[in-house]
PDB file of C-alpha atoms and ligand atoms in Angstrom:
ATOM      1  CA  HIS F   1     103.589  85.012  73.837  1.00  0.00           C
ATOM      2  CA  ALA F   2     104.374  81.430  72.869  1.00  0.00           C
ATOM      3  CA  ALA F   3     101.202  81.159  70.829  1.00  0.00           C
ATOM      4  CA  LEU F   4     102.066  84.299  68.885  1.00  0.00           C
ATOM      5  CA  LEU F   5     105.556  83.040  68.167  1.00  0.00           C
ATOM      6  CA  LEU F   6     104.162  79.728  66.972  1.00  0.00           C
ATOM      7  CA  LEU F   7     101.705  81.468  64.671  1.00  0.00           C
ATOM      8  CA  PHE F   8     104.535  83.594  63.343  1.00  0.00           C
ATOM      9  CA  ILE F   9     106.743  80.582  62.652  1.00  0.00           C
ATOM     10  CA  LEU F  10     103.907  78.678  61.006  1.00  0.00           C
ATOM     11  CA  SER F  11     103.109  81.600  58.726  1.00  0.00           C
ATOM     12  CA  CYS F  12     106.809  81.984  57.860  1.00  0.00           C
ATOM     13  CA  SER F  13     107.230  78.389  56.864  1.00  0.00           C
ATOM     14  CA  ARG F  14     104.055  78.429  54.787  1.00  0.00           C
ATOM     15  CA  VAL F  15     105.344  81.424  52.811  1.00  0.00           C
ATOM     16  CA  ALA F  16     108.898  80.168  52.788  1.00  0.00           C
ATOM     17  CA  TYR F  17     108.096  76.830  51.222  1.00  0.00           C
ATOM     18  CA  SER F  18     105.424  77.953  48.813  1.00  0.00           C
ATOM     19  CA  GLY F  19     107.950  77.988  45.950  1.00  0.00           C
ATOM     20  CA  GLY F  20     108.231  74.234  45.433  1.00  0.00           C
ATOM     21  CA  GLY F  21     110.282  73.477  48.565  1.00  0.00           C
ATOM     22  CA  ARG F  22     112.860  76.225  48.109  1.00  0.00           C
ATOM     23  CA  SER F  23     112.902  79.245  50.411  1.00  0.00           C
ATOM     24  CA  ARG F  24     111.915  82.481  48.712  1.00  0.00           C
ATOM     25  CA  PHE F  25     113.946  84.424  51.292  1.00  0.00           C
ATOM     26  CA  THR F  26     117.513  85.339  50.406  1.00  0.00           C
ATOM     27  CA  SER F  27     118.341  87.060  53.682  1.00  0.00           C
ATOM     28  CA  ILE F  28     117.109  87.793  57.218  1.00  0.00           C
ATOM     29  CA  ILE F  29     117.114  91.283  58.727  1.00  0.00           C
ATOM     30  CA  SER F  30     116.374  91.192  62.439  1.00  0.00           C
ATOM     31  CA  PHE F  31     115.547  93.680  65.178  1.00  0.00           C
ATOM     32  CA  GLY F  32     114.784  92.992  68.826  1.00  0.00           C
ATOM     33  CA  ASP F  33     116.077  92.391  72.329  1.00  0.00           C
ATOM     34  CA  SER F  34     117.653  89.415  74.102  1.00  0.00           C
ATOM     35  CA  TYR F  35     115.128  87.092  72.440  1.00  0.00           C
ATOM     36  CA  ALA F  36     116.987  87.789  69.174  1.00  0.00           C
ATOM     37  CA  ASP F  37     120.434  89.227  70.065  1.00  0.00           C
ATOM     38  CA  THR F  38     123.111  86.968  68.535  1.00  0.00           C
ATOM     39  CA  GLY F  39     126.015  88.992  69.969  1.00  0.00           C
ATOM     40  CA  ASN F  40     125.516  92.759  69.787  1.00  0.00           C
ATOM     41  CA  LEU F  41     125.323  93.621  73.505  1.00  0.00           C
ATOM     42  CA  VAL F  42     128.519  91.735  74.352  1.00  0.00           C
ATOM     43  CA  ARG F  43     130.351  93.618  71.581  1.00  0.00           C
ATOM     44  CA  TRP F  44     129.233  97.033  72.844  1.00  0.00           C
ATOM     45  CA  ALA F  45     132.421  98.929  73.680  1.00  0.00           C
ATOM     46  CA  ASP F  46     133.598  99.589  77.205  1.00  0.00           C
ATOM     47  CA  PRO F  47     133.375 101.671  79.361  1.00  0.00           C
ATOM     48  CA  VAL F  48     129.592 101.456  78.870  1.00  0.00           C
ATOM     49  CA  LEU F  49     129.661  97.774  79.753  1.00  0.00           C
ATOM     50  CA  PRO F  50     132.335  97.417  82.415  1.00  0.00           C
ATOM     51  CA  GLY F  51     133.221  94.005  83.736  1.00  0.00           C
ATOM     52  CA  PRO F  52     132.453  90.581  82.325  1.00  0.00           C
ATOM     53  CA  ASN F  53     129.090  90.238  80.607  1.00  0.00           C
ATOM     54  CA  PRO F  54     127.352  87.037  81.728  1.00  0.00           C
ATOM     55  CA  PHE F  55     126.240  86.272  78.144  1.00  0.00           C
ATOM     56  CA  ASN F  56     129.924  86.089  77.252  1.00  0.00           C
ATOM     57  CA  ASN F  57     130.553  83.303  79.737  1.00  0.00           C
ATOM     58  CA  LEU F  58     129.496  79.711  80.228  1.00  0.00           C
ATOM     59  CA  PRO F  59     126.921  78.238  80.674  1.00  0.00           C
ATOM     60  CA  TYR F  60     125.707  80.527  77.859  1.00  0.00           C
ATOM     61  CA  GLY F  61     126.266  78.745  74.563  1.00  0.00           C
ATOM     62  CA  GLU F  62     127.214  75.416  76.087  1.00  0.00           C
ATOM     63  CA  THR F  63     124.532  73.131  74.643  1.00  0.00           C
ATOM     64  CA  PHE F  64     124.815  74.060  70.961  1.00  0.00           C
ATOM     65  CA  PHE F  65     127.863  76.165  70.099  1.00  0.00           C
ATOM     66  CA  GLY F  66     130.062  74.819  72.862  1.00  0.00           C
ATOM     67  CA  TYR F  67     131.209  78.344  73.734  1.00  0.00           C
ATOM     68  CA  PRO F  68     129.489  81.642  74.622  1.00  0.00           C
ATOM     69  CA  THR F  69     128.354  83.617  71.563  1.00  0.00           C
ATOM     70  CA  GLY F  70     126.608  86.523  73.285  1.00  0.00           C
ATOM     71  CA  ARG F  71     123.206  84.866  73.020  1.00  0.00           C
ATOM     72  CA  ALA F  72     121.138  84.990  76.223  1.00  0.00           C
ATOM     73  CA  THR F  73     120.658  81.233  76.140  1.00  0.00           C
ATOM     74  CA  ASP F  74     122.690  78.051  76.452  1.00  0.00           C
ATOM     75  CA  GLY F  75     121.436  76.971  73.005  1.00  0.00           C
ATOM     76  CA  ARG F  76     119.880  78.537  69.949  1.00  0.00           C
ATOM     77  CA  LEU F  77     117.387  81.405  69.715  1.00  0.00           C
ATOM     78  CA  VAL F  78     114.124  81.192  67.765  1.00  0.00           C
ATOM     79  CA  LEU F  79     115.876  83.363  65.153  1.00  0.00           C
ATOM     80  CA  ASP F  80     118.557  80.669  64.740  1.00  0.00           C
ATOM     81  CA  PHE F  81     115.926  77.974  64.149  1.00  0.00           C
ATOM     82  CA  ILE F  82     114.200  80.185  61.560  1.00  0.00           C
ATOM     83  CA  ALA F  83     117.503  80.766  59.732  1.00  0.00           C
ATOM     84  CA  GLN F  84     118.274  77.064  59.721  1.00  0.00           C
ATOM     85  CA  ALA F  85     114.762  76.170  58.511  1.00  0.00           C
ATOM     86  CA  LEU F  86     115.194  78.619  55.619  1.00  0.00           C
ATOM     87  CA  GLY F  87     118.631  77.259  54.734  1.00  0.00           C
ATOM     88  CA  LEU F  88     120.269  80.598  55.537  1.00  0.00           C
ATOM     89  CA  PRO F  89     123.348  81.287  57.698  1.00  0.00           C
ATOM     90  CA  LEU F  90     122.823  82.123  61.376  1.00  0.00           C
ATOM     91  CA  VAL F  91     122.206  85.867  61.387  1.00  0.00           C
ATOM     92  CA  PRO F  92     125.447  87.743  62.241  1.00  0.00           C
ATOM     93  CA  PRO F  93     125.309  90.613  64.761  1.00  0.00           C
ATOM     94  CA  TYR F  94     125.693  94.088  63.254  1.00  0.00           C
ATOM     95  CA  LEU F  95     128.494  94.981  65.700  1.00  0.00           C
ATOM     96  CA  ALA F  96     130.588  92.009  64.511  1.00  0.00           C
ATOM     97  CA  LYS F  97     132.510  94.221  62.115  1.00  0.00           C
ATOM     98  CA  GLY F  98     133.832  92.479  59.066  1.00  0.00           C
ATOM     99  CA  SER F  99     130.953  89.989  58.966  1.00  0.00           C
ATOM    100  CA  ASN F 100     129.379  89.077  55.661  1.00  0.00           C
ATOM    101  CA  PHE F 101     125.892  90.606  55.823  1.00  0.00           C
ATOM    102  CA  SER F 102     124.776  89.591  52.346  1.00  0.00           C
ATOM    103  CA  ALA F 103     122.503  86.827  53.693  1.00  0.00           C
ATOM    104  CA  GLY F 104     121.411  88.658  56.808  1.00  0.00           C
ATOM    105  CA  VAL F 105     122.198  91.080  59.595  1.00  0.00           C
ATOM    106  CA  ASN F 106     120.949  91.254  63.159  1.00  0.00           C
ATOM    107  CA  PHE F 107     120.437  94.623  64.866  1.00  0.00           C
ATOM    108  CA  ALA F 108     118.870  93.154  68.041  1.00  0.00           C
ATOM    109  CA  VAL F 109     120.464  94.173  71.355  1.00  0.00           C
ATOM    110  CA  ALA F 110     119.706  92.465  74.648  1.00  0.00           C
ATOM    111  CA  GLY F 111     117.707  94.760  76.922  1.00  0.00           C
ATOM    112  CA  ALA F 112     116.459  96.935  74.043  1.00  0.00           C
ATOM    113  CA  PRO F 113     113.223  98.808  74.711  1.00  0.00           C
ATOM    114  CA  ALA F 114     110.705 100.163  72.191  1.00  0.00           C
ATOM    115  CA  LEU F 115     110.997 103.675  73.669  1.00  0.00           C
ATOM    116  CA  ASN F 116     114.306 105.545  73.496  1.00  0.00           C
ATOM    117  CA  LEU F 117     116.789 106.137  76.314  1.00  0.00           C
ATOM    118  CA  THR F 118     116.356 109.916  76.450  1.00  0.00           C
ATOM    119  CA  TYR F 119     112.606 109.537  76.784  1.00  0.00           C
ATOM    120  CA  LEU F 120     112.772 106.787  79.441  1.00  0.00           C
ATOM    121  CA  GLN F 121     115.332 108.715  81.498  1.00  0.00           C
ATOM    122  CA  GLY F 122     113.077 111.787  81.204  1.00  0.00           C
ATOM    123  CA  GLN F 123     110.398 109.690  82.869  1.00  0.00           C
ATOM    124  CA  ASN F 124     112.799 109.233  85.802  1.00  0.00           C
ATOM    125  CA  LEU F 125     113.405 105.599  84.927  1.00  0.00           C
ATOM    126  CA  THR F 126     116.763 103.917  85.508  1.00  0.00           C
ATOM    127  CA  VAL F 127     117.918 102.205  82.320  1.00  0.00           C
ATOM    128  CA  GLU F 128     120.849  99.854  82.881  1.00  0.00           C
ATOM    129  CA  PRO F 129     123.156  99.952  81.071  1.00  0.00           C
ATOM    130  CA  PRO F 130     122.268 103.457  79.798  1.00  0.00           C
ATOM    131  CA  ILE F 131     122.916 102.924  76.081  1.00  0.00           C
ATOM    132  CA  ASN F 132     121.032 103.893  72.913  1.00  0.00           C
ATOM    133  CA  ARG F 133     119.803 100.484  71.800  1.00  0.00           C
ATOM    134  CA  SER F 134     116.043 101.029  71.365  1.00  0.00           C
ATOM    135  CA  LEU F 135     114.058  99.884  68.355  1.00  0.00           C
ATOM    136  CA  HIS F 136     114.569 103.282  66.718  1.00  0.00           C
ATOM    137  CA  ASP F 137     118.330 103.238  67.400  1.00  0.00           C
ATOM    138  CA  GLN F 138     118.405  99.851  65.657  1.00  0.00           C
ATOM    139  CA  LEU F 139     116.498 101.371  62.725  1.00  0.00           C
ATOM    140  CA  ASP F 140     119.180 104.100  62.551  1.00  0.00           C
ATOM    141  CA  TRP F 141     121.834 101.371  62.254  1.00  0.00           C
ATOM    142  CA  PHE F 142     119.775  99.758  59.500  1.00  0.00           C
ATOM    143  CA  GLN F 143     119.528 103.020  57.567  1.00  0.00           C
ATOM    144  CA  LYS F 144     123.257 103.570  57.941  1.00  0.00           C
ATOM    145  CA  LEU F 145     124.048 100.087  56.634  1.00  0.00           C
ATOM    146  CA  LYS F 146     121.425 100.157  53.890  1.00  0.00           C
ATOM    147  CA  PRO F 147     123.642 101.453  51.030  1.00  0.00           C
ATOM    148  CA  SER F 148     126.241  98.724  51.560  1.00  0.00           C
ATOM    149  CA  LEU F 149     123.547  96.088  52.175  1.00  0.00           C
ATOM    150  CA  CYS F 150     121.886  96.857  48.857  1.00  0.00           C
ATOM    151  CA  LYS F 151     125.082  97.314  46.849  1.00  0.00           C
ATOM    152  CA  GLY F 152     125.169  94.894  43.948  1.00  0.00           C
ATOM    153  CA  LYS F 153     121.801  93.414  44.930  1.00  0.00           C
ATOM    154  CA  GLY F 154     118.667  93.346  42.802  1.00  0.00           C
ATOM    155  CA  ALA F 155     116.063  96.064  43.172  1.00  0.00           C
ATOM    156  CA  ASP F 156     113.874  93.778  45.263  1.00  0.00           C
ATOM    157  CA  PHE F 157     116.531  92.681  47.764  1.00  0.00           C
ATOM    158  CA  PHE F 158     114.414  93.800  50.721  1.00  0.00           C
ATOM    159  CA  GLY F 159     111.309  92.292  49.150  1.00  0.00           C
ATOM    160  CA  SER F 160     112.994  88.895  49.315  1.00  0.00           C
ATOM    161  CA  SER F 161     114.374  89.465  52.821  1.00  0.00           C
ATOM    162  CA  LEU F 162     112.649  88.126  55.904  1.00  0.00           C
ATOM    163  CA  PHE F 163     112.285  91.058  58.307  1.00  0.00           C
ATOM    164  CA  VAL F 164     111.919  89.986  61.935  1.00  0.00           C
ATOM    165  CA  MET F 165     110.693  92.830  64.127  1.00  0.00           C
ATOM    166  CA  GLY F 166     110.879  91.953  67.762  1.00  0.00           C
ATOM    167  CA  GLU F 167     110.343  90.931  70.444  1.00  0.00           C
ATOM    168  CA  PHE F 168     109.982  94.556  71.650  1.00  0.00           C
ATOM    169  CA  GLY F 169     108.134  96.022  74.626  1.00  0.00           C
ATOM    170  CA  GLY F 170     109.102  93.623  77.382  1.00  0.00           C
ATOM    171  CA  ASN F 171     112.029  95.761  78.492  1.00  0.00           C
ATOM    172  CA  ASP F 172     109.975  98.956  78.623  1.00  0.00           C
ATOM    173  CA  TYR F 173     107.785  97.251  81.227  1.00  0.00           C
ATOM    174  CA  ASN F 174     110.876  95.776  82.946  1.00  0.00           C
ATOM    175  CA  PHE F 175     112.344  99.262  83.404  1.00  0.00           C
ATOM    176  CA  LEU F 176     109.035 100.553  84.755  1.00  0.00           C
ATOM    177  CA  MET F 177     108.546  97.692  87.197  1.00  0.00           C
ATOM    178  CA  SER F 178     112.158  97.732  88.416  1.00  0.00           C
ATOM    179  CA  CYS F 179     111.640 101.419  89.300  1.00  0.00           C
ATOM    180  CA  ASN F 180     108.734 100.343  91.481  1.00  0.00           C
ATOM    181  CA  ARG F 181     105.940 101.692  89.288  1.00  0.00           C
ATOM    182  CA  THR F 182     102.637  99.954  89.854  1.00  0.00           C
ATOM    183  CA  VAL F 183     101.019  97.905  87.089  1.00  0.00           C
ATOM    184  CA  GLU F 184      98.469 100.693  86.708  1.00  0.00           C
ATOM    185  CA  GLN F 185     101.260 103.264  86.278  1.00  0.00           C
ATOM    186  CA  ALA F 186     103.056 101.021  83.776  1.00  0.00           C
ATOM    187  CA  ARG F 187      99.867 100.454  81.801  1.00  0.00           C
ATOM    188  CA  VAL F 188      99.719 104.167  80.963  1.00  0.00           C
ATOM    189  CA  TYR F 189     102.777 103.663  78.715  1.00  0.00           C
ATOM    190  CA  ALA F 190     101.281 100.791  76.696  1.00  0.00           C
ATOM    191  CA  PRO F 191      99.797 102.917  73.864  1.00  0.00           C
ATOM    192  CA  GLN F 192     103.151 104.685  73.338  1.00  0.00           C
ATOM    193  CA  ILE F 193     105.051 101.387  73.375  1.00  0.00           C
ATOM    194  CA  VAL F 194     102.677  99.838  70.849  1.00  0.00           C
ATOM    195  CA  ASP F 195     102.807 102.976  68.706  1.00  0.00           C
ATOM    196  CA  SER F 196     106.606 102.954  68.691  1.00  0.00           C
ATOM    197  CA  ILE F 197     106.650  99.342  67.462  1.00  0.00           C
ATOM    198  CA  SER F 198     104.005 100.077  64.791  1.00  0.00           C
ATOM    199  CA  ARG F 199     105.975 103.068  63.537  1.00  0.00           C
ATOM    200  CA  GLY F 200     109.080 100.882  63.333  1.00  0.00           C
ATOM    201  CA  VAL F 201     107.267  98.344  61.162  1.00  0.00           C
ATOM    202  CA  GLU F 202     105.940 101.114  58.924  1.00  0.00           C
ATOM    203  CA  ILE F 203     109.432 102.563  58.466  1.00  0.00           C
ATOM    204  CA  LEU F 204     110.692  99.159  57.309  1.00  0.00           C
ATOM    205  CA  ILE F 205     107.815  98.871  54.840  1.00  0.00           C
ATOM    206  CA  GLN F 206     108.744 102.302  53.464  1.00  0.00           C
ATOM    207  CA  HIS F 207     112.259 100.941  52.915  1.00  0.00           C
ATOM    208  CA  GLY F 208     110.898  98.046  50.879  1.00  0.00           C
ATOM    209  CA  ALA F 209     110.114  95.345  53.416  1.00  0.00           C
ATOM    210  CA  LYS F 210     107.202  93.164  52.393  1.00  0.00           C
TER     211      LYS F 210
HETATM  212  C1  LIG O   1     129.045  86.563  51.433  1.00  0.00           C
HETATM  213  O1  LIG O   1     128.054  85.566  51.499  1.00  0.00           O
HETATM  214  C2  LIG O   1     127.424  85.327  50.252  1.00  0.00           C
HETATM  215  C3  LIG O   1     126.235  84.374  50.471  1.00  0.00           C
HETATM  216  O2  LIG O   1     126.041  83.982  51.772  1.00  0.00           O
HETATM  217  C4  LIG O   1     128.439  84.781  49.281  1.00  0.00           C
HETATM  218  O3  LIG O   1     127.821  84.574  48.023  1.00  0.00           O
HETATM  219  C5  LIG O   1     129.563  85.789  49.122  1.00  0.00           C
HETATM  220  O4  LIG O   1     130.584  85.252  48.310  1.00  0.00           O
HETATM  221  C6  LIG O   1     130.158  86.156  50.470  1.00  0.00           C
HETATM  222  N1  LIG O   1     131.107  87.254  50.307  1.00  0.00           N
HETATM  223  C7  LIG O   1     132.317  87.223  50.826  1.00  0.00           C
HETATM  224  C8  LIG O   1     133.170  88.423  50.591  1.00  0.00           C
HETATM  225  O5  LIG O   1     132.732  86.283  51.489  1.00  0.00           O
HETATM  226  C1  LIG O   2     112.659 109.751  71.782  1.00  0.00           C
HETATM  227  O1  LIG O   2     111.295 109.466  71.952  1.00  0.00           O
HETATM  228  C2  LIG O   2     110.502 110.633  72.095  1.00  0.00           C
HETATM  229  C3  LIG O   2     109.084 110.188  72.472  1.00  0.00           C
HETATM  230  O2  LIG O   2     108.623 109.208  71.598  1.00  0.00           O
HETATM  231  C4  LIG O   2     110.559 111.441  70.824  1.00  0.00           C
HETATM  232  O3  LIG O   2     109.791 112.616  70.938  1.00  0.00           O
HETATM  233  C5  LIG O   2     112.003 111.808  70.542  1.00  0.00           C
HETATM  234  O4  LIG O   2     112.128 112.457  69.301  1.00  0.00           O
HETATM  235  C6  LIG O   2     112.889 110.586  70.542  1.00  0.00           C
HETATM  236  N1  LIG O   2     114.275 110.980  70.500  1.00  0.00           N
HETATM  237  C7  LIG O   2     115.164 110.425  69.694  1.00  0.00           C
HETATM  238  C8  LIG O   2     116.550 110.942  69.784  1.00  0.00           C
HETATM  239  O5  LIG O   2     114.866 109.537  68.918  1.00  0.00           O
HETATM  240  C1  LIG O   3     111.127 113.368  87.576  1.00  0.00           C
HETATM  241  O1  LIG O   3     111.681 113.769  88.815  1.00  0.00           O
HETATM  242  C2  LIG O   3     111.776 115.186  88.960  1.00  0.00           C
HETATM  243  C3  LIG O   3     112.517 115.489  90.240  1.00  0.00           C
HETATM  244  O2  LIG O   3     111.974 114.745  91.292  1.00  0.00           O
HETATM  245  C4  LIG O   3     110.375 115.784  88.891  1.00  0.00           C
HETATM  246  O3  LIG O   3     110.446 117.196  88.980  1.00  0.00           O
HETATM  247  C5  LIG O   3     109.709 115.390  87.586  1.00  0.00           C
HETATM  248  O4  LIG O   3     108.353 115.847  87.567  1.00  0.00           O
HETATM  249  C6  LIG O   3     109.727 113.894  87.382  1.00  0.00           C
HETATM  250  N1  LIG O   3     109.255 113.583  86.045  1.00  0.00           N
HETATM  251  C7  LIG O   3     108.332 112.656  85.786  1.00  0.00           C
HETATM  252  C8  LIG O   3     107.931 112.467  84.353  1.00  0.00           C
HETATM  253  O5  LIG O   3     107.859 111.933  86.659  1.00  0.00           O
HETATM  254  C1  LIG O   4     121.630 108.745  73.317  1.00  0.00           C
HETATM  255  O1  LIG O   4     121.128 109.498  72.243  1.00  0.00           O
HETATM  256  C2  LIG O   4     120.798 110.836  72.579  1.00  0.00           C
HETATM  257  C3  LIG O   4     120.117 111.484  71.389  1.00  0.00           C
HETATM  258  O2  LIG O   4     120.854 111.289  70.231  1.00  0.00           O
HETATM  259  C4  LIG O   4     122.068 111.558  73.022  1.00  0.00           C
HETATM  260  O3  LIG O   4     121.761 112.889  73.380  1.00  0.00           O
HETATM  261  C5  LIG O   4     122.667 110.832  74.204  1.00  0.00           C
HETATM  262  O4  LIG O   4     123.888 111.424  74.583  1.00  0.00           O
HETATM  263  C6  LIG O   4     122.893 109.373  73.886  1.00  0.00           C
HETATM  264  N1  LIG O   4     123.259 108.676  75.112  1.00  0.00           N
HETATM  265  C7  LIG O   4     124.299 107.844  75.172  1.00  0.00           C
HETATM  266  C8  LIG O   4     124.562 107.238  76.522  1.00  0.00           C
HETATM  267  O5  LIG O   4     124.982 107.576  74.220  1.00  0.00           O
HETATM  268  C1  LIG O   5     112.110  99.676  94.842  1.00  0.00           C
HETATM  269  O1  LIG O   5     111.667  99.145  96.060  1.00  0.00           O
HETATM  270  C2  LIG O   5     112.634  98.327  96.715  1.00  0.00           C
HETATM  271  C3  LIG O   5     111.979  97.708  97.939  1.00  0.00           C
HETATM  272  O2  LIG O   5     111.219  98.626  98.640  1.00  0.00           O
HETATM  273  C4  LIG O   5     113.840  99.211  97.082  1.00  0.00           C
HETATM  274  O3  LIG O   5     114.834  98.416  97.694  1.00  0.00           O
HETATM  275  C5  LIG O   5     114.415  99.810  95.806  1.00  0.00           C
HETATM  276  O4  LIG O   5     115.471 100.706  96.118  1.00  0.00           O
HETATM  277  C6  LIG O   5     113.329 100.565  95.025  1.00  0.00           C
HETATM  278  N1  LIG O   5     113.892 100.967  93.740  1.00  0.00           N
HETATM  279  C7  LIG O   5     113.735 102.185  93.237  1.00  0.00           C
HETATM  280  C8  LIG O   5     114.386 102.435  91.899  1.00  0.00           C
HETATM  281  O5  LIG O   5     113.093 103.057  93.780  1.00  0.00           O
END
């Protein structure tokens, strides 16, 4: 996992700085789970999320922001370091209505799986909280926002955006294991989980991601 992330970051910075020290990326568009959520889950409306969300309380946020931001960490996420390295603003969560998304938007939701809620529940899995936050739900948000994202932007806005897809998959296995499936039973789902992530990447490419 760590090695993959490192490779990813190295390849980003190589591309990012190939234009004489200036980033070629004008925005960041992010999808994922708690590894990337900058505040979507904590903004999800009640009554789906009753009671205080731990990410909305200290010690979350205490070592960098000084207050909880909805990130599942006391400091910054990898996504935050990427944004800072590219000289872009920290990527605002989609559910923070009224945010300026012209330099980036983050659709990641903590706990998001690759497979959708209806499907997982149909497999007799308990998904807590039971909300539509999967990769493909995040892609629906993206498609809904797309007209306003692209408004007044050049034709190649997405071509100059850094798309960050993931992490995805971890929560699918979490839901399986917390319902007491064996590793062998969980392994059966791997091809579908991988396929769902691949299809998500392909959809973004069809929308102009490079
Ligand atoms: C939104 O942010 C962009 C760049 O980050 C800036 O150029 C623009 O003026 C901002 N728009 C508003 C309405 O604040
Ligand atoms: C949920 O996933 C299943 C299996 O991949 C798929 O057949 C179905 O169309 C999806 N439903 C929604 C609402 O996306
Ligand atoms: C889910 O549980 C129901 C009731 O026990 C059962 O009939 C069904 O076959 C189960 N579905 C799967 C995919 O395991
Ligand atoms: C999730 O999405 C499915 C398909 O659109 C819908 O039938 C279901 O009611 C939604 N569940 C929740 C909890 O919103
Ligand atoms: C899983 O197993 C544990 C320990 O046997 C049990 O307490 C728990 O209720 C089980 N969970 C489910 C979803 O079956």
